[in-house]
XYZ file of C-alpha atoms in Angstrom:
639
model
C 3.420 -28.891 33.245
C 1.965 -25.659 32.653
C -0.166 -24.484 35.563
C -1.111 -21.278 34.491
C -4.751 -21.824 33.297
C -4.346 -18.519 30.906
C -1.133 -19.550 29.564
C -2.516 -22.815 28.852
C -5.862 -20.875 26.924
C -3.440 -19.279 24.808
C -1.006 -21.737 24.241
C -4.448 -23.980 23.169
C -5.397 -21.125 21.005
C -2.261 -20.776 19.537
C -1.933 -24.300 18.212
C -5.703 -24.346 16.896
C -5.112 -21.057 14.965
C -6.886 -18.791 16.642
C -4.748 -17.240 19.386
C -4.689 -13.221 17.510
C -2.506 -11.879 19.959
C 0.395 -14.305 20.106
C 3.368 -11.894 20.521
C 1.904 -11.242 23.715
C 2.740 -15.271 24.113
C 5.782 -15.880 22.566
C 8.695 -13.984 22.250
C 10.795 -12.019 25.299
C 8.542 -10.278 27.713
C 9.533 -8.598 30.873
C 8.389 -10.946 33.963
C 8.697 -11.422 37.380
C 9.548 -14.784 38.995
C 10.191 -15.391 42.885
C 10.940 -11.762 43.318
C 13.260 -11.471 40.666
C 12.887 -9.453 37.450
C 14.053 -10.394 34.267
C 13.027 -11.509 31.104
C 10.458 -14.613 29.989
C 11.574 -15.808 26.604
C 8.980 -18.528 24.801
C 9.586 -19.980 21.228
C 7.518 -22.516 19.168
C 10.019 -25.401 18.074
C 8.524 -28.907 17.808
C 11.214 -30.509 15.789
C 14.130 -29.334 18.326
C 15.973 -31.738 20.749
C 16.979 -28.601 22.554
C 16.667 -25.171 22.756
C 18.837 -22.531 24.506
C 18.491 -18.682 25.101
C 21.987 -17.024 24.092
C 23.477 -13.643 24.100
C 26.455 -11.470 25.731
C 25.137 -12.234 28.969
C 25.938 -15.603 28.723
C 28.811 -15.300 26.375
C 26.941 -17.024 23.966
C 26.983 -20.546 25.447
C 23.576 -22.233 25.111
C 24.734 -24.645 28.134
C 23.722 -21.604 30.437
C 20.002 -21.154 30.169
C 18.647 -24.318 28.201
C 15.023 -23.468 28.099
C 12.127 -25.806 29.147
C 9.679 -27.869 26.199
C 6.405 -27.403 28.406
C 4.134 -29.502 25.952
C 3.962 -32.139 23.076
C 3.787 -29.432 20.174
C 6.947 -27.307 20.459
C 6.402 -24.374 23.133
C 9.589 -23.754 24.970
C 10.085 -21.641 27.740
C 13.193 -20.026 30.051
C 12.833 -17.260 32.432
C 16.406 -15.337 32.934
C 16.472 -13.045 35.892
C 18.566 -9.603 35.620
C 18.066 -9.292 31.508
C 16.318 -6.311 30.753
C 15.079 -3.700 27.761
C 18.147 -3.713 25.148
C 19.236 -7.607 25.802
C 20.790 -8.823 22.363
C 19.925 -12.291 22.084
C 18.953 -15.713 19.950
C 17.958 -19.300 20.325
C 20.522 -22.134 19.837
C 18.515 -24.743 18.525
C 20.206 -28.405 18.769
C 17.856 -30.144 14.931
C 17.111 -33.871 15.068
C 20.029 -34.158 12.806
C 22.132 -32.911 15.153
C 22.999 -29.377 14.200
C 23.306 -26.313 16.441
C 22.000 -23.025 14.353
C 21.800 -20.270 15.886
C 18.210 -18.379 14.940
C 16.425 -14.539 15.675
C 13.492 -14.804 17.594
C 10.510 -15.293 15.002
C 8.655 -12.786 17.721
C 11.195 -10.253 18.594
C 9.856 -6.595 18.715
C 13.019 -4.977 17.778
C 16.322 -6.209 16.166
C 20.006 -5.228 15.901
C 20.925 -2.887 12.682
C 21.897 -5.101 9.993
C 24.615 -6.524 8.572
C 24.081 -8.149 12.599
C 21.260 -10.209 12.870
C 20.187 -10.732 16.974
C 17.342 -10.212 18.381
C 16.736 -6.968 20.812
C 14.489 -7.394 24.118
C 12.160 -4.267 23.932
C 8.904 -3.852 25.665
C 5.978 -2.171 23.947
C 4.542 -0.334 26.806
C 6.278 2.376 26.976
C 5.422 5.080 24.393
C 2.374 7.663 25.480
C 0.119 7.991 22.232
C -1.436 11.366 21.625
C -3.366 10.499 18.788
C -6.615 10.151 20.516
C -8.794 12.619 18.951
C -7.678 10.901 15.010
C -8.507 7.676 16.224
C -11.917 8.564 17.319
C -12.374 10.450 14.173
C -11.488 7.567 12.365
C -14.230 5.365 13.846
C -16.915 7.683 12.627
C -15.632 8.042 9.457
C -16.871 6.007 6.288
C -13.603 6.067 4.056
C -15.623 4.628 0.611
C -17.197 8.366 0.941
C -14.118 9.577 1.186
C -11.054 11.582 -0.231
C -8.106 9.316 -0.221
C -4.920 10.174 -2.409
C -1.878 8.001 -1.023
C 1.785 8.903 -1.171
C 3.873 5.665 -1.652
C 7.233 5.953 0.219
C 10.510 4.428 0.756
C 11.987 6.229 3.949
C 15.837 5.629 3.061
C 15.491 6.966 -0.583
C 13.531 9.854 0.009
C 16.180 11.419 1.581
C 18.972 10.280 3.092
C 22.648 11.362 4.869
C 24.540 9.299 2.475
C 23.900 6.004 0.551
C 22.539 3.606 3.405
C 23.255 6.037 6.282
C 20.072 6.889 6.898
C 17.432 9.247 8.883
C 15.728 8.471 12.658
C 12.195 8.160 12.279
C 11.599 11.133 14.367
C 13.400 12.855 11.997
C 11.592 12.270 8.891
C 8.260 13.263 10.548
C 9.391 16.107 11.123
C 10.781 16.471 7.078
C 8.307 14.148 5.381
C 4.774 15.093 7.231
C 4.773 19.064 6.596
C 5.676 18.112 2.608
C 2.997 15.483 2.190
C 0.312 17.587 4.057
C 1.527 20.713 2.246
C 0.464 19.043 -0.967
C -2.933 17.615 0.268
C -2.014 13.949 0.443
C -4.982 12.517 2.505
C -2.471 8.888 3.461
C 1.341 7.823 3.720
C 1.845 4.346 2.461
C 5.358 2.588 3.554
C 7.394 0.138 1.744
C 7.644 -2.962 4.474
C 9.183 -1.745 7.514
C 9.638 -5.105 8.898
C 13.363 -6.315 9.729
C 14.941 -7.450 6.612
C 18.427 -8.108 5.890
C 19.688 -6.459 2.335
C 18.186 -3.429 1.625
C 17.536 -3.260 -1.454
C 14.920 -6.407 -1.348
C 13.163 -2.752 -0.190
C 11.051 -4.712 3.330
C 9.544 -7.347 0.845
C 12.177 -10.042 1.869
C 11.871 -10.046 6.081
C 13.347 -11.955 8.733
C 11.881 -9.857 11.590
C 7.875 -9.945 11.015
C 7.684 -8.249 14.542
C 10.404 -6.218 14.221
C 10.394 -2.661 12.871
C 13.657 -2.151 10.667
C 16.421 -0.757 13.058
C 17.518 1.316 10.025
C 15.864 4.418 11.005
C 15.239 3.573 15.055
C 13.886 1.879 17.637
C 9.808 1.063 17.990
C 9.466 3.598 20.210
C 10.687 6.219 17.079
C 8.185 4.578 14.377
C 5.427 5.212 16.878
C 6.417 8.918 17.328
C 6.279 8.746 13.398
C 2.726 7.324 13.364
C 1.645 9.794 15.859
C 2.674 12.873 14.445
C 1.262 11.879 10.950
C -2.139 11.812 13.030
C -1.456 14.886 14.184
C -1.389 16.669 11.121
C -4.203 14.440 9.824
C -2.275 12.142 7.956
C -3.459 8.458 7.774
C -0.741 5.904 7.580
C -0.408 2.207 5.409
C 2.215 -0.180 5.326
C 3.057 -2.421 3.394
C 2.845 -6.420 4.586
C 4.092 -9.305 3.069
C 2.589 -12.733 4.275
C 3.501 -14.612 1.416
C 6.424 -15.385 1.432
C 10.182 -14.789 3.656
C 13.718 -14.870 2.599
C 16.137 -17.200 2.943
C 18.911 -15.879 5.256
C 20.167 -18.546 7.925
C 19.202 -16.413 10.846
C 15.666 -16.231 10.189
C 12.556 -18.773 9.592
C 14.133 -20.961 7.206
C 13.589 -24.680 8.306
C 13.811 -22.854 11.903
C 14.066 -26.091 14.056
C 15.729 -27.817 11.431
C 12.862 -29.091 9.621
C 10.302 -26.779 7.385
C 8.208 -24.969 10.326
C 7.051 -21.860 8.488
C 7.053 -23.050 4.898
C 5.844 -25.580 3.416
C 7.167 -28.623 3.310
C 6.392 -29.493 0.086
C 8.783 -28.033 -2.052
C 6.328 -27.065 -4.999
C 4.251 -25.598 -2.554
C 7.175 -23.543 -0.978
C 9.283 -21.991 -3.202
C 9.100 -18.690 -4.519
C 11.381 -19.783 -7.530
C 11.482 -16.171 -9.239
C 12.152 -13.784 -6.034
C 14.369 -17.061 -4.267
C 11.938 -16.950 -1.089
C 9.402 -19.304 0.689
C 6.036 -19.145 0.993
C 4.236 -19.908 4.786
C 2.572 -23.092 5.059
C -0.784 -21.676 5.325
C -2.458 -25.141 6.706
C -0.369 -24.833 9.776
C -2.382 -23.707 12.530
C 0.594 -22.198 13.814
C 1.816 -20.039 11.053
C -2.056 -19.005 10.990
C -1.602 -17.495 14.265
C 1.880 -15.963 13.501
C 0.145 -14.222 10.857
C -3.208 -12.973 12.091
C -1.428 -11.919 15.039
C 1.086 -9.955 12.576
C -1.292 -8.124 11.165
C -3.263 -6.959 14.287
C 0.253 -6.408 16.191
C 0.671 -3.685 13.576
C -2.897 -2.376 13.775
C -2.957 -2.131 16.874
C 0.480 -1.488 18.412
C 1.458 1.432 16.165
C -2.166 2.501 15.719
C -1.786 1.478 11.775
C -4.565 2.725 9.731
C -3.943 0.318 7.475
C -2.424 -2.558 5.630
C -1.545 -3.135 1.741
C -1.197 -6.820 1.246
C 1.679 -7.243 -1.048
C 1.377 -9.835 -4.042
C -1.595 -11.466 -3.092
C -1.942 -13.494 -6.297
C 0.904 -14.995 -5.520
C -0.453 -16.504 -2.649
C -3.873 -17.677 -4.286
C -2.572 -19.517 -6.935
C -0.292 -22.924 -6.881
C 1.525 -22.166 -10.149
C 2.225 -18.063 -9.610
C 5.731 -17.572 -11.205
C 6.231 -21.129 -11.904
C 6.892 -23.241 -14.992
C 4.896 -26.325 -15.874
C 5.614 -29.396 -14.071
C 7.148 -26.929 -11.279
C 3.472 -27.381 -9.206
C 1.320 -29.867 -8.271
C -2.543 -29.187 -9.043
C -5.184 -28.750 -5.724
C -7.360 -31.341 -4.305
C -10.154 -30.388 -7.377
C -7.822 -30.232 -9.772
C -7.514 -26.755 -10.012
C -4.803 -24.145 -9.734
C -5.969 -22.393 -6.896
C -4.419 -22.513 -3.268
C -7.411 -23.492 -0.800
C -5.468 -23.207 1.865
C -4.631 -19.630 1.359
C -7.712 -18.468 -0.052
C -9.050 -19.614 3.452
C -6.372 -18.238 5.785
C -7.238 -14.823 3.624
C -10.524 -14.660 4.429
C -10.027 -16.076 8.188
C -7.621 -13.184 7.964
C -9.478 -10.471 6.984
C -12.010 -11.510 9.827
C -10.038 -11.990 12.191
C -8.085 -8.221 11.447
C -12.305 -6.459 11.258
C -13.398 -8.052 14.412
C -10.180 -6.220 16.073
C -9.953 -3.064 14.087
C -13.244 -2.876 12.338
C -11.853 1.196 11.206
C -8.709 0.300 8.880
C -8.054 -0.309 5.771
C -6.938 -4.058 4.069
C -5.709 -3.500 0.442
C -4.765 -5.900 -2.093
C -2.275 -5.833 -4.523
C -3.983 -8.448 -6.398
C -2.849 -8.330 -10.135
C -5.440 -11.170 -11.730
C -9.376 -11.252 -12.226
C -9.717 -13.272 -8.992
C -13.623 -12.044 -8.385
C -14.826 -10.241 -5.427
C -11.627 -9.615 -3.715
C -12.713 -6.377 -1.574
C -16.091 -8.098 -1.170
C -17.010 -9.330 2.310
C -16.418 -12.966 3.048
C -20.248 -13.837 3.772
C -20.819 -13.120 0.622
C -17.686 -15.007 -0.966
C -15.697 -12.514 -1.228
C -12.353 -12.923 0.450
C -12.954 -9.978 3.304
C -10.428 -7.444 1.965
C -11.819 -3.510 1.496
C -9.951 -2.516 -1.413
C -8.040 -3.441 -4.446
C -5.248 -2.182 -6.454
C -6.322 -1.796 -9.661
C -3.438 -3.102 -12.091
C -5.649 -3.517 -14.918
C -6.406 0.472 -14.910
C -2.337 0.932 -14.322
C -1.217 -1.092 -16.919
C -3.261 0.392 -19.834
C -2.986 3.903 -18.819
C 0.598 3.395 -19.056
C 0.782 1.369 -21.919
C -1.441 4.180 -23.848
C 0.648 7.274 -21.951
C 3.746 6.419 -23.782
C 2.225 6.140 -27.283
C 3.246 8.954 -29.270
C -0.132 10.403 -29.460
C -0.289 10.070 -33.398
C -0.765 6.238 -32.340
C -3.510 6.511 -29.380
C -6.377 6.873 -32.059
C -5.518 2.956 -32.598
C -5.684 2.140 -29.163
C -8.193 4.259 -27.337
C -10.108 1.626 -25.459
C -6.950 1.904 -23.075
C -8.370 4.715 -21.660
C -11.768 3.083 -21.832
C -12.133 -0.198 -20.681
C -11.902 0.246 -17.198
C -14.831 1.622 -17.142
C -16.455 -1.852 -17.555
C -15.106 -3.113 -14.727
C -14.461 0.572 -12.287
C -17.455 -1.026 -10.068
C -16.767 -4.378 -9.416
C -14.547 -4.151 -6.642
C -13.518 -0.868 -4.250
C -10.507 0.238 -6.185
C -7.444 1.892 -5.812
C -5.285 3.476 -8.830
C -1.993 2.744 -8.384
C 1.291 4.265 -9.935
C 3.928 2.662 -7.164
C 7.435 2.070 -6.844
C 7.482 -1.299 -9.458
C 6.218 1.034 -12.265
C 9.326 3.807 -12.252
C 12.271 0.990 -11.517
C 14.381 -1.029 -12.904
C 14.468 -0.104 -16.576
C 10.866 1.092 -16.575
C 11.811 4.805 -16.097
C 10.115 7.784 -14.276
C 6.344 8.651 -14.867
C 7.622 12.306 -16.064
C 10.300 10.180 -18.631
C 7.649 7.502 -19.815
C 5.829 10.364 -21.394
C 6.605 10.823 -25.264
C 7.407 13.935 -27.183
C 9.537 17.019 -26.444
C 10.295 18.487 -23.275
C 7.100 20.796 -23.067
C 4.990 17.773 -23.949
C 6.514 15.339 -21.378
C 5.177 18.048 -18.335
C 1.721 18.316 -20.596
C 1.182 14.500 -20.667
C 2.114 13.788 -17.375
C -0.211 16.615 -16.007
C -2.972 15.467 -18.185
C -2.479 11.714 -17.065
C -2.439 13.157 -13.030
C -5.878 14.736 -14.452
C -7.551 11.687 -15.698
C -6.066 9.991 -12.722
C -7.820 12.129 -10.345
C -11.000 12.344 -12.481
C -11.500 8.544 -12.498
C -13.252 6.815 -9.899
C -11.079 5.152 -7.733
C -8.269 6.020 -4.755
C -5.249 7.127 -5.712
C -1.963 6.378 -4.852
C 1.609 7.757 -6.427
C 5.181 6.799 -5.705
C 7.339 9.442 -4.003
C 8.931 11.203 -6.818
C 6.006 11.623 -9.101
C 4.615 14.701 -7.801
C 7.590 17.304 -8.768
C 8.437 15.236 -12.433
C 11.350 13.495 -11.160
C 13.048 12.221 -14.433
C 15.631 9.644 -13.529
C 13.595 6.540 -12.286
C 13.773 5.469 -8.678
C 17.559 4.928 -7.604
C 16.674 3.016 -4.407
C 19.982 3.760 -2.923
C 20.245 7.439 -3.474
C 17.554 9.855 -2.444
C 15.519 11.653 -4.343
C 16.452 14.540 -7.085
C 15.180 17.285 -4.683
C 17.505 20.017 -7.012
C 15.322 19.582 -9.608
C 13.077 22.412 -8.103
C 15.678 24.552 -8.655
C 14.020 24.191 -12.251
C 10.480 25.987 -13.325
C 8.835 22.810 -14.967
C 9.398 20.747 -11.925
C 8.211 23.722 -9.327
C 5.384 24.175 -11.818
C 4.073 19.950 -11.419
C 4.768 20.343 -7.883
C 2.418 23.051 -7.603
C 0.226 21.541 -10.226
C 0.040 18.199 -7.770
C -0.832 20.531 -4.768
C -3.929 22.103 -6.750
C -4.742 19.372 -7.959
C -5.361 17.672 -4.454
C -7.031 20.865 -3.962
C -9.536 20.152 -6.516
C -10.233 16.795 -5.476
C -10.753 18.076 -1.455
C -13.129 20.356 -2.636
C -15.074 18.279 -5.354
C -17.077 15.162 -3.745
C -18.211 14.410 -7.075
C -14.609 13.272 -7.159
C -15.127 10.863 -4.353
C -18.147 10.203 -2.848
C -19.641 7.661 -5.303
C -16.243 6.157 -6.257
C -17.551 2.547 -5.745
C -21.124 3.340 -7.174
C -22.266 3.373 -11.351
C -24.654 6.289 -10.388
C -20.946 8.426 -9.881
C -20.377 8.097 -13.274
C -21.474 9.337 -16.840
C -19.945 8.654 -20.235
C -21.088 11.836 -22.380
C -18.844 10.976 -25.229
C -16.237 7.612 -25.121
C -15.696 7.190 -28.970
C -14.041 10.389 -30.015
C -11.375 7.951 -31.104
C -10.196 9.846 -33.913
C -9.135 13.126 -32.273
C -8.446 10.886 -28.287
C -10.895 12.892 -26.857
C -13.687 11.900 -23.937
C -15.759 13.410 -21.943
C -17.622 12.148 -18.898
C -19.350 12.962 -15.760
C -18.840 12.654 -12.113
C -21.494 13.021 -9.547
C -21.850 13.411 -6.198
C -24.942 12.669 -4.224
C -25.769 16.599 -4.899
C -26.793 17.122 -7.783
C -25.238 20.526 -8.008
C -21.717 19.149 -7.207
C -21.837 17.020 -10.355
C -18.827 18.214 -12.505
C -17.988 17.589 -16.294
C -14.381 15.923 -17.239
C -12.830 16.674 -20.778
C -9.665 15.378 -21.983
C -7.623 15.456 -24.913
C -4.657 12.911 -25.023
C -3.157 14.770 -28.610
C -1.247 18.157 -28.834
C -3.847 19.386 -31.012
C -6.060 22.275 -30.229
C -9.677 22.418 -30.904
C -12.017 25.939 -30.661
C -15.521 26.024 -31.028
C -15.422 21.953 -29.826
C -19.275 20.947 -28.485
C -19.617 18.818 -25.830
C -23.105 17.882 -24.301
C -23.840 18.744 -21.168
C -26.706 16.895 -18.099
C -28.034 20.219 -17.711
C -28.663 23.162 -18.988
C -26.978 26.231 -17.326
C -23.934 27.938 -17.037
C -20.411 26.024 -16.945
C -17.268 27.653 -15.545
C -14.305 25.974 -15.706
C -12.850 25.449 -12.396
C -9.444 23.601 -13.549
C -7.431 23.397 -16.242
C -4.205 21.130 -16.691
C -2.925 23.646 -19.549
C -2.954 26.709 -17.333
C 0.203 29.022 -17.952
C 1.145 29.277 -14.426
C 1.121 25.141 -14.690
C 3.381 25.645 -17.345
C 1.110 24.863 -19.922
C -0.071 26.886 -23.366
C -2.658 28.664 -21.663
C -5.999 27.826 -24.183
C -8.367 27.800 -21.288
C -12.291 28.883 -21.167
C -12.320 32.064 -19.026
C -15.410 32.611 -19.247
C -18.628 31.238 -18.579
C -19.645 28.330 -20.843
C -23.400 28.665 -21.765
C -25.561 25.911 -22.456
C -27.492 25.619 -25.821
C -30.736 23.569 -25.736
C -29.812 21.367 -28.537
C -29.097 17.476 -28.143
C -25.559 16.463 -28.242
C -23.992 13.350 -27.509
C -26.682 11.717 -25.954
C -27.567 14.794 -23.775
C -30.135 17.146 -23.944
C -27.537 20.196 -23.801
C -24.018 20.926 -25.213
C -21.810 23.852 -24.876
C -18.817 25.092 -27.100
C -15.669 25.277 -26.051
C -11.924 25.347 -26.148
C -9.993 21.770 -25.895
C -6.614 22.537 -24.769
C -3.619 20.529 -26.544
C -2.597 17.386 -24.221
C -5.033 18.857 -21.713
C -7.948 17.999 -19.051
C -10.972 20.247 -18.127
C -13.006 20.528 -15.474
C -16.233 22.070 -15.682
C -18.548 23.039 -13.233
C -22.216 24.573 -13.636
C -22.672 27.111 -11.806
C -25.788 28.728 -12.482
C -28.501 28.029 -14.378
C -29.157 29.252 -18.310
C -30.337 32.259 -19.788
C -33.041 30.312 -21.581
C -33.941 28.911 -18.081
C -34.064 32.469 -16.321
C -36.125 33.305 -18.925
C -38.752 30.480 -18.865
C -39.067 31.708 -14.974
């Protein structure tokens, strides 16, 4: 009988769903019994006849220190004097049917380096944070408002020793930070760090949901990581997967013998196309796992965010499945109640804790309000990855531009829709793997028209409202796509072009810091202007992006065809004079150079559905931005 009235709170909360902090519960947790120190080890396993604590110390022998069922639903506890911080360990679990299996601790913080698969006692408390001044910062700041262009990363193939021999942690802060501040990314987003054992499921296939990947260190290192990204001013995401685990015998498979963490439904649990299992998301338990996931992360590592891998497949019943392979809901729909609710219970949960961080979905369907708050019926996440916007830029990017004429509402139709939700504009890792080549190799034409597309896609990118994100790689024109076990092409600076798009990429970010017509009313209509969309003929628009000063308001002009175009008019909001302030076809960007050097005046004569236009040069495959900067002749002169 458990006497300890807190203990017997959180074991209560942890059973109704609610408990948020449950590693603090279960798992192995430095104690102090009679005196003695040692180690307090507590697992949830309701199905088990018995359960023993195993390791070195006891030469693996689960007759040593059987540990203690303390109520009706599955919490077992054992106290072991004399272990301390580094203890390898696991629980030998005796199954109704009979079976020992020997299984990692669901709630371990750390984990041996795989191909071994124990657990690792290591206390949390031990790391000094000196990230106090970014945290602070990032309670008063109001991130819809503001710049955020995310670098998507994959620690062991952006540089490594040798094929998976891999860097500390400490040691790619120290390369990785300095590079992705250098170039003006505002965030680093992480492929799943959690413990997972074959590396090239990249994190998205975990065991260890606690458990930082021993690959590249110990907690203690990711923390230092964390911290000196805040340092330089660097926000960081990672990646989370609650949808589904692997397989692998050591981890939450049928972990007492009977389906615990799954379903146990197996239409409702299997992840047919990727071979995993989905969480039972109706367990009260598993709730608690998760929610508790999610904040450990927050909150231990000072996380400034989360990016909620394949969230579709969690909402609906028949994601990746073939007919007759699913069993309809309740109403006879498709949808997965129970997840949609443990989503938005979730997201609650993870705001009431850390109201300052970010919850992103990588949601790929129409599923409505998604980064809409739950009182409203939303389902409480604060962006979304838009894969619409990704899929027809690409699509309409590797056209051979005599073709894009035929297809131009590619580049159009997401401007129905840029509003609905708080958006992010992906280009990850799945878009430049397997088969699916680089960004740099997806563009058509020769080699100088390969650099011009991809800088005028970064352009239109950057012009379009949204968050961005791009996948290590991207920014220098790497041309192989992502080899996940060999680091990145870094010798191809060696080579002009690729200095030149590196460059390019760090201006660019330049541009955007400096422009909060670029950012500030990302999520609004009123931060947004079509002056011309139909230019079909010659793949030419023009727009407008505004800021809540009117004097910041800047006009965007691109031209997704090699041709060039002098004497090209293009209305303007105001009259004035307009200066272009960037141009993707600059010569030092390694482009042709037909840029508008000098000041663009406006002519008082309607065009395209504005009371001004002015004449200029469109540059071939090129983007221009325009700025006014003072205010017309005509104007002076009416003074």
């Amino acid at each position: 009988m458990v006497q300890d009235t807190t203990l017997e709170h959180d074991i209560y909360l942890f059973h109704e769903g609610n408990l948020r902090y449950s590693h603090r519960l279960l798992g192995a947790h430095p104690d102090t019994r009679n005196g003695e120190k040692g180690i307090r080890f507590t697992v949830w396993a309701p199905h088990a006849v018995q359960v023993s604590v195993v390791g070195m110390f006891n030469d693996w022998d689960g007759r040593e220190n059987p540990m203690e069922k303390i109520n009706d639903n599955g919490i077992w506890i054992a106290f072991i004097p004399g272990l301390e911080k580094g203890t390898i360990y696991k629980y030998e679990i005796l199954t109704a049917h009979g079976h020992l299996q020997l299984k990692a601790d669901p709630y371990a913080i750390s984990s041996e380096l795989r191909p071994d698969t124990a657990s690792v006692v290591y206390p949390l408390d031990n790391y000094s944070w000196g990230d106090d001044e970014w945290m602070k910062q990032r309670k008063a700041k109001n991130p819809y408002e503001s710049p955020m262009s995310i670098y998507e990363l994959h620690l062991g193939s952006w540089k490594n020793i040798e094929p998976e021999v891999f860097y500390n942690y400490r040691d790619y802060a120290d390369m990785v930070i300095p590079y992705v501040k250098d170039l003006g990314y505002t965030h680093i987003e992480l492929l799943p760090l959690t413990e997972h054992p074959f590396d090239r499921s990249w994190g998205y296939q975990a065991t260890g949901y606690y458990s930082v990947t021993s690959r590249y260190g110990t907690p203690d290192d990711f923390k230092y990581f964390v911290d000196q990204c805040h340092k330089y001013g660097i926000g960081v995401i990672l990646d989370w997967v609650p949808g589904h685990f692997c397989k692998d015998a050591h981890g939450l498979r049928r972990f007492d013998g009977e389906a615990l963490y799954e379903y146990a439904n197996p239409s409702k649990a299997e992840k047919t196309q990727w071979g995993t299992l989905t969480f039972d998301f109706a367990r009260n338990e598993v709730q608690s796992f998760l929610i508790s996931n999610a904040i450990y992360w927050l909150k231990e590592y000072h996380l400034d965010g989360l990016r909620v891998d394949a969230v579709a497949s969690m909402l609906y019943l028949d994601f990746g499945k073939e007919d007759g392979d699913w069993e309809l809901n309740e109403y006879g729909g498709r949808e997965n109640l129970e997840a949609v609710s443990f989503i938005k219970k979730m997201n609650e949960a993870i705001f009431e804790e850390t109201p300052d961080v970010l919850m992103m979905a990588e949601e790929s369907t129409s599923w409505p309000l998604v980064s809409a708050p739950t009182y409203i019926g939303g389902l409480g996440f604060n962006y979304k990855w838009n894969m619409g916007w990704m899929n027809d830029m690409l699509k309409y990017m590797e056209m051979d531009p005599v073709h894009r004429k035929y297809h131009h509402n590619l580049i159009t139709f997401s401007l129905f829709y840029a509003f609905s939700e708080n958006f992010v504009l992906p280009i990850s890792h799945d878009e430049v793997v397997h088969g699916k080549k680089s960004l740099l190799n997806k563009m058509p034409g020769d080699y100088w028209q390969k650099f011009a597309n991809l800088r005028a896609f970064l352009a239109y990118m950057y012009a379009h409202p949204g968050k961005k994100l791009m996948f290590m790689g991207g920014e220098f024109g790497q041309f192989d796509e992502w080899k996940d076990l060999e680091d990145l092409d870094w010798e191809l600076l060696d080579y002009d072009s690729h200095a030149s798009i590196l460059d390019y990429t760090k201006q660019l970010h330049q541009l955007y810091q400096d422009m909060p017509a670029l950012w500030e009313l990302d999520h609004k209509e009123e931060g947004f202007m079509w002056i011309d969309a139909n230019n079909y003929e010659q793949s030419i628009i023009s727009f407008v992006r505004n800021s809540r000063t009117s004097n910041d308001q800047l006009v965007v002009v691109c031209n997704f065809t090699p041709e060039v175009y002098h004497d090209y008019r293009v209305g303007v909001p105001k009259h004035g004079s307009y200066k272009e302030i960037f141009s993707s076809d600059a010569e030092h960007f390694g482009g042709s150079g037909q840029t508008n050097g000098l000041p663009l005046e406006s002519v008082p004569s309607p065009w395209q559905g504005q009371d001004q236009h002015i004449t200029m040069t469109i540059p071939p495959l090129g983007v221009s931005f325009l700025k006014r900067t003072s205010v017309s002749k005509e104007e002076n002169h009416e003074k």
